[in-house]
Amino acid sequence: MKKLFISLLILISGLSFSQFSVATPASDTNKWTFGGGLGVGFGSNSYFNLQVSPRVGYRLTNDLEAGLMGSVSWQTSDFYKSTMFGFGPFVNYYFARSFYVSGNLQHYFVNYEDKFYDFKNNQQETALYLGGGYMQQIGNNSFMQIGLMYNVLYKENSSVFSGGLIPSVGFVVGL
């Protein structure tokens, strides 16, 4: 029993030590960043929403990042269902390693079906989100981003979106 305990202690110590970075941090040698967000919503009339938004970026400088972002959203309720795909470039500028300003151009493809009236519609819409937020470090080179974005191309009576202002929460690794 004593040998098993000592063997486990050595194994656990070795695994724990291997989690610490001894060499140059990855953020200094690798300029690629990865991340994204995940959203889930529930509401009345059996409303359900699931959104996934992956992103990949490249650090042009220590404070400037550019890349591509995608978005997939599924919504359903007792009355309708829709699927939305979006894709486009983004740019982030980081300052004081705690804050960022961001621009994101997304082109969306929307498939909408009204269950009550048996109506189907396919649309496209472009959105230009501008905004910024706060960044909290949660690991060696990983961060949680909390921000607020506004779609400057939003038109109240002709948009597929309910509003132009959106909160955002996401994660990024590689900064």
mmCIF file of C-alpha atoms in Angstrom:
data_model
loop_
_atom_site.group_PDB
_atom_site.id
_atom_site.type_symbol
_atom_site.label_atom_id
_atom_site.label_comp_id
_atom_site.label_asym_id
_atom_site.label_seq_id
_atom_site.Cartn_x
_atom_site.Cartn_y
_atom_site.Cartn_z
ATOM 1 C CA MET A 1 0.000 0.000 0.000
ATOM 2 C CA LYS A 2 2.853 2.337 0.860
ATOM 3 C CA LYS A 3 4.485 1.755 -2.570
ATOM 4 C CA LEU A 4 1.173 2.497 -4.340
ATOM 5 C CA PHE A 5 0.745 5.736 -2.380
ATOM 6 C CA ILE A 6 4.301 6.909 -3.159
ATOM 7 C CA SER A 7 3.926 5.984 -6.841
ATOM 8 C CA LEU A 8 0.661 7.935 -7.092
ATOM 9 C CA LEU A 9 2.208 10.914 -5.292
ATOM 10 C CA ILE A 10 5.129 10.992 -7.745
ATOM 11 C CA LEU A 11 2.776 10.640 -10.735
ATOM 12 C CA ILE A 12 0.492 13.442 -9.520
ATOM 13 C CA SER A 13 3.478 15.694 -8.755
ATOM 14 C CA GLY A 14 4.899 15.078 -12.224
ATOM 15 C CA LEU A 15 1.566 15.814 -13.912
ATOM 16 C CA SER A 16 1.117 18.968 -11.846
ATOM 17 C CA PHE A 17 4.593 20.256 -12.682
ATOM 18 C CA SER A 18 4.070 19.564 -16.382
ATOM 19 C CA GLN A 19 1.227 22.101 -16.416
ATOM 20 C CA PHE A 20 3.591 25.006 -15.731
ATOM 21 C CA SER A 21 5.351 26.785 -18.581
ATOM 22 C CA VAL A 22 9.115 26.688 -18.125
ATOM 23 C CA ALA A 23 10.160 28.012 -21.555
ATOM 24 C CA THR A 24 9.022 31.015 -23.567
ATOM 25 C CA PRO A 25 5.241 31.549 -23.315
ATOM 26 C CA ALA A 26 3.275 30.351 -26.351
ATOM 27 C CA SER A 27 1.979 33.888 -26.918
ATOM 28 C CA ASP A 28 5.525 35.044 -27.750
ATOM 29 C CA THR A 29 6.241 32.328 -30.317
ATOM 30 C CA ASN A 30 2.827 31.630 -31.836
ATOM 31 C CA LYS A 31 0.862 34.500 -33.352
ATOM 32 C CA TRP A 32 -2.324 32.498 -34.051
ATOM 33 C CA THR A 33 -5.351 32.929 -31.792
ATOM 34 C CA PHE A 34 -8.430 30.742 -31.482
ATOM 35 C CA GLY A 35 -11.706 31.162 -29.679
ATOM 36 C CA GLY A 36 -15.334 31.990 -29.985
ATOM 37 C CA GLY A 37 -18.574 31.938 -28.111
ATOM 38 C CA LEU A 38 -21.549 29.755 -27.354
ATOM 39 C CA GLY A 39 -25.050 30.977 -26.555
ATOM 40 C CA VAL A 40 -28.239 29.261 -25.447
ATOM 41 C CA GLY A 41 -31.633 30.889 -24.919
ATOM 42 C CA PHE A 42 -35.036 29.743 -23.714
ATOM 43 C CA GLY A 43 -38.378 31.535 -23.678
ATOM 44 C CA SER A 44 -42.130 31.281 -23.832
ATOM 45 C CA ASN A 45 -44.016 29.274 -26.498
ATOM 46 C CA SER A 46 -41.269 26.592 -26.466
ATOM 47 C CA TYR A 47 -38.669 29.089 -27.707
ATOM 48 C CA PHE A 48 -35.139 27.700 -27.943
ATOM 49 C CA ASN A 49 -32.015 29.300 -29.414
ATOM 50 C CA LEU A 50 -28.530 27.834 -29.850
ATOM 51 C CA GLN A 51 -25.664 29.880 -31.278
ATOM 52 C CA VAL A 52 -22.050 28.890 -31.960
ATOM 53 C CA SER A 53 -19.480 31.423 -33.168
ATOM 54 C CA PRO A 54 -15.917 30.153 -33.737
ATOM 55 C CA ARG A 55 -13.054 32.502 -34.612
ATOM 56 C CA VAL A 56 -9.430 32.315 -35.710
ATOM 57 C CA GLY A 57 -7.108 35.294 -35.646
ATOM 58 C CA TYR A 58 -3.541 36.366 -36.203
ATOM 59 C CA ARG A 59 -1.661 38.859 -34.022
ATOM 60 C CA LEU A 60 -0.231 41.474 -36.404
ATOM 61 C CA THR A 61 1.387 43.237 -33.435
ATOM 62 C CA ASN A 62 1.145 42.656 -29.676
ATOM 63 C CA ASP A 63 -1.947 44.890 -29.588
ATOM 64 C CA LEU A 64 -3.562 44.351 -33.014
ATOM 65 C CA GLU A 65 -5.304 41.160 -34.134
ATOM 66 C CA ALA A 66 -7.186 40.376 -37.360
ATOM 67 C CA GLY A 67 -8.949 37.240 -38.473
ATOM 68 C CA LEU A 68 -12.101 35.452 -39.579
ATOM 69 C CA MET A 69 -15.220 34.717 -37.578
ATOM 70 C CA GLY A 70 -18.227 32.540 -38.257
ATOM 71 C CA SER A 71 -21.647 32.208 -36.697
ATOM 72 C CA VAL A 72 -24.342 29.541 -36.760
ATOM 73 C CA SER A 73 -27.675 30.053 -35.021
ATOM 74 C CA TRP A 74 -30.720 27.788 -34.700
ATOM 75 C CA GLN A 75 -34.012 29.150 -33.340
ATOM 76 C CA THR A 76 -37.305 27.372 -32.881
ATOM 77 C CA SER A 77 -40.622 27.957 -31.143
ATOM 78 C CA ASP A 78 -44.227 26.847 -31.452
ATOM 79 C CA PHE A 79 -44.689 29.363 -34.284
ATOM 80 C CA TYR A 80 -41.474 29.469 -36.318
ATOM 81 C CA LYS A 81 -38.001 28.081 -36.867
ATOM 82 C CA SER A 82 -34.936 29.624 -38.443
ATOM 83 C CA THR A 83 -31.329 28.862 -39.251
ATOM 84 C CA MET A 84 -28.743 31.591 -39.737
ATOM 85 C CA PHE A 85 -25.156 31.292 -41.012
ATOM 86 C CA GLY A 86 -22.726 34.211 -40.926
ATOM 87 C CA PHE A 87 -19.101 34.685 -41.907
ATOM 88 C CA GLY A 88 -16.648 37.554 -42.170
ATOM 89 C CA PRO A 89 -13.481 39.341 -41.045
ATOM 90 C CA PHE A 90 -12.816 40.988 -37.691
ATOM 91 C CA VAL A 91 -10.160 43.241 -36.181
ATOM 92 C CA ASN A 92 -9.426 43.810 -32.481
ATOM 93 C CA TYR A 93 -7.157 46.383 -30.877
ATOM 94 C CA TYR A 94 -6.112 45.637 -27.291
ATOM 95 C CA PHE A 95 -4.924 48.241 -24.815
ATOM 96 C CA ALA A 96 -3.757 47.978 -21.209
ATOM 97 C CA ARG A 97 -4.127 44.156 -21.627
ATOM 98 C CA SER A 98 -7.615 44.520 -20.117
ATOM 99 C CA PHE A 99 -9.670 46.370 -22.749
ATOM 100 C CA TYR A 100 -10.314 46.118 -26.467
ATOM 101 C CA VAL A 101 -12.094 47.859 -29.342
ATOM 102 C CA SER A 102 -13.434 45.726 -32.157
ATOM 103 C CA GLY A 103 -14.857 45.783 -35.656
ATOM 104 C CA ASN A 104 -16.580 42.788 -37.250
ATOM 105 C CA LEU A 105 -18.191 42.554 -40.699
ATOM 106 C CA GLN A 106 -20.575 39.591 -41.040
ATOM 107 C CA HIS A 107 -22.646 38.481 -44.005
ATOM 108 C CA TYR A 108 -25.630 36.350 -42.936
ATOM 109 C CA PHE A 109 -27.711 33.781 -44.805
ATOM 110 C CA VAL A 110 -31.089 33.281 -43.110
ATOM 111 C CA ASN A 111 -33.619 30.503 -43.664
ATOM 112 C CA TYR A 112 -36.965 31.258 -41.964
ATOM 113 C CA GLU A 113 -40.119 29.135 -41.712
ATOM 114 C CA ASP A 114 -43.386 30.328 -40.164
ATOM 115 C CA LYS A 115 -45.173 27.229 -38.843
ATOM 116 C CA PHE A 116 -48.534 28.955 -38.301
ATOM 117 C CA TYR A 117 -48.946 30.451 -41.808
ATOM 118 C CA ASP A 118 -46.874 27.817 -43.635
ATOM 119 C CA PHE A 119 -44.585 30.531 -45.008
ATOM 120 C CA LYS A 120 -40.889 30.097 -45.913
ATOM 121 C CA ASN A 121 -38.334 32.796 -46.680
ATOM 122 C CA ASN A 122 -34.610 32.962 -47.438
ATOM 123 C CA GLN A 123 -32.767 36.255 -46.921
ATOM 124 C CA GLN A 124 -29.285 37.691 -46.743
ATOM 125 C CA GLU A 125 -28.111 40.581 -44.621
ATOM 126 C CA THR A 126 -24.777 42.241 -43.915
ATOM 127 C CA ALA A 127 -23.932 43.574 -40.465
ATOM 128 C CA LEU A 128 -21.019 45.783 -39.391
ATOM 129 C CA TYR A 129 -20.512 45.503 -35.648
ATOM 130 C CA LEU A 130 -18.423 48.142 -33.870
ATOM 131 C CA GLY A 131 -17.764 48.167 -30.159
ATOM 132 C CA GLY A 132 -15.459 47.039 -27.426
ATOM 133 C CA GLY A 133 -15.226 45.625 -23.985
ATOM 134 C CA TYR A 134 -13.293 44.217 -21.079
ATOM 135 C CA MET A 135 -10.928 41.270 -21.134
ATOM 136 C CA GLN A 136 -10.155 39.037 -18.124
ATOM 137 C CA GLN A 137 -7.183 36.668 -18.150
ATOM 138 C CA ILE A 138 -8.211 33.120 -17.195
ATOM 139 C CA GLY A 139 -4.985 31.267 -17.977
ATOM 140 C CA ASN A 140 -1.427 31.672 -19.228
ATOM 141 C CA ASN A 141 -2.466 33.103 -22.616
ATOM 142 C CA SER A 142 -6.255 32.717 -22.576
ATOM 143 C CA PHE A 143 -8.868 35.373 -21.894
ATOM 144 C CA MET A 144 -12.601 35.826 -21.454
ATOM 145 C CA GLN A 145 -13.975 38.823 -23.362
ATOM 146 C CA ILE A 146 -17.119 40.671 -22.298
ATOM 147 C CA GLY A 147 -18.286 43.447 -24.584
ATOM 148 C CA LEU A 148 -20.997 45.420 -26.284
ATOM 149 C CA MET A 149 -21.301 45.760 -30.068
ATOM 150 C CA TYR A 150 -23.587 47.839 -32.280
ATOM 151 C CA ASN A 151 -24.566 46.969 -35.873
ATOM 152 C CA VAL A 152 -24.146 50.307 -37.663
ATOM 153 C CA LEU A 153 -25.942 48.896 -40.755
ATOM 154 C CA TYR A 154 -29.071 47.982 -38.760
ATOM 155 C CA LYS A 155 -32.371 49.248 -40.249
ATOM 156 C CA GLU A 156 -35.347 48.929 -37.929
ATOM 157 C CA ASN A 157 -38.078 48.002 -40.411
ATOM 158 C CA SER A 158 -36.101 45.848 -42.838
ATOM 159 C CA SER A 159 -33.606 43.893 -40.726
ATOM 160 C CA VAL A 160 -33.855 40.228 -39.738
ATOM 161 C CA PHE A 161 -32.442 41.269 -36.350
ATOM 162 C CA SER A 162 -34.610 42.576 -33.526
ATOM 163 C CA GLY A 163 -32.135 45.333 -32.642
ATOM 164 C CA GLY A 164 -28.732 46.777 -33.426
ATOM 165 C CA LEU A 165 -27.146 46.544 -29.971
ATOM 166 C CA ILE A 166 -25.807 43.157 -28.875
ATOM 167 C CA PRO A 167 -23.857 42.023 -25.818
ATOM 168 C CA SER A 168 -21.019 39.600 -26.447
ATOM 169 C CA VAL A 169 -19.203 37.061 -24.293
ATOM 170 C CA GLY A 170 -16.429 34.949 -25.728
ATOM 171 C CA PHE A 171 -13.116 33.249 -25.103
ATOM 172 C CA VAL A 172 -9.810 33.576 -26.908
ATOM 173 C CA VAL A 173 -6.583 31.581 -26.586
ATOM 174 C CA GLY A 174 -3.255 32.792 -27.903
ATOM 175 C CA LEU A 175 -3.068 36.421 -26.829
#
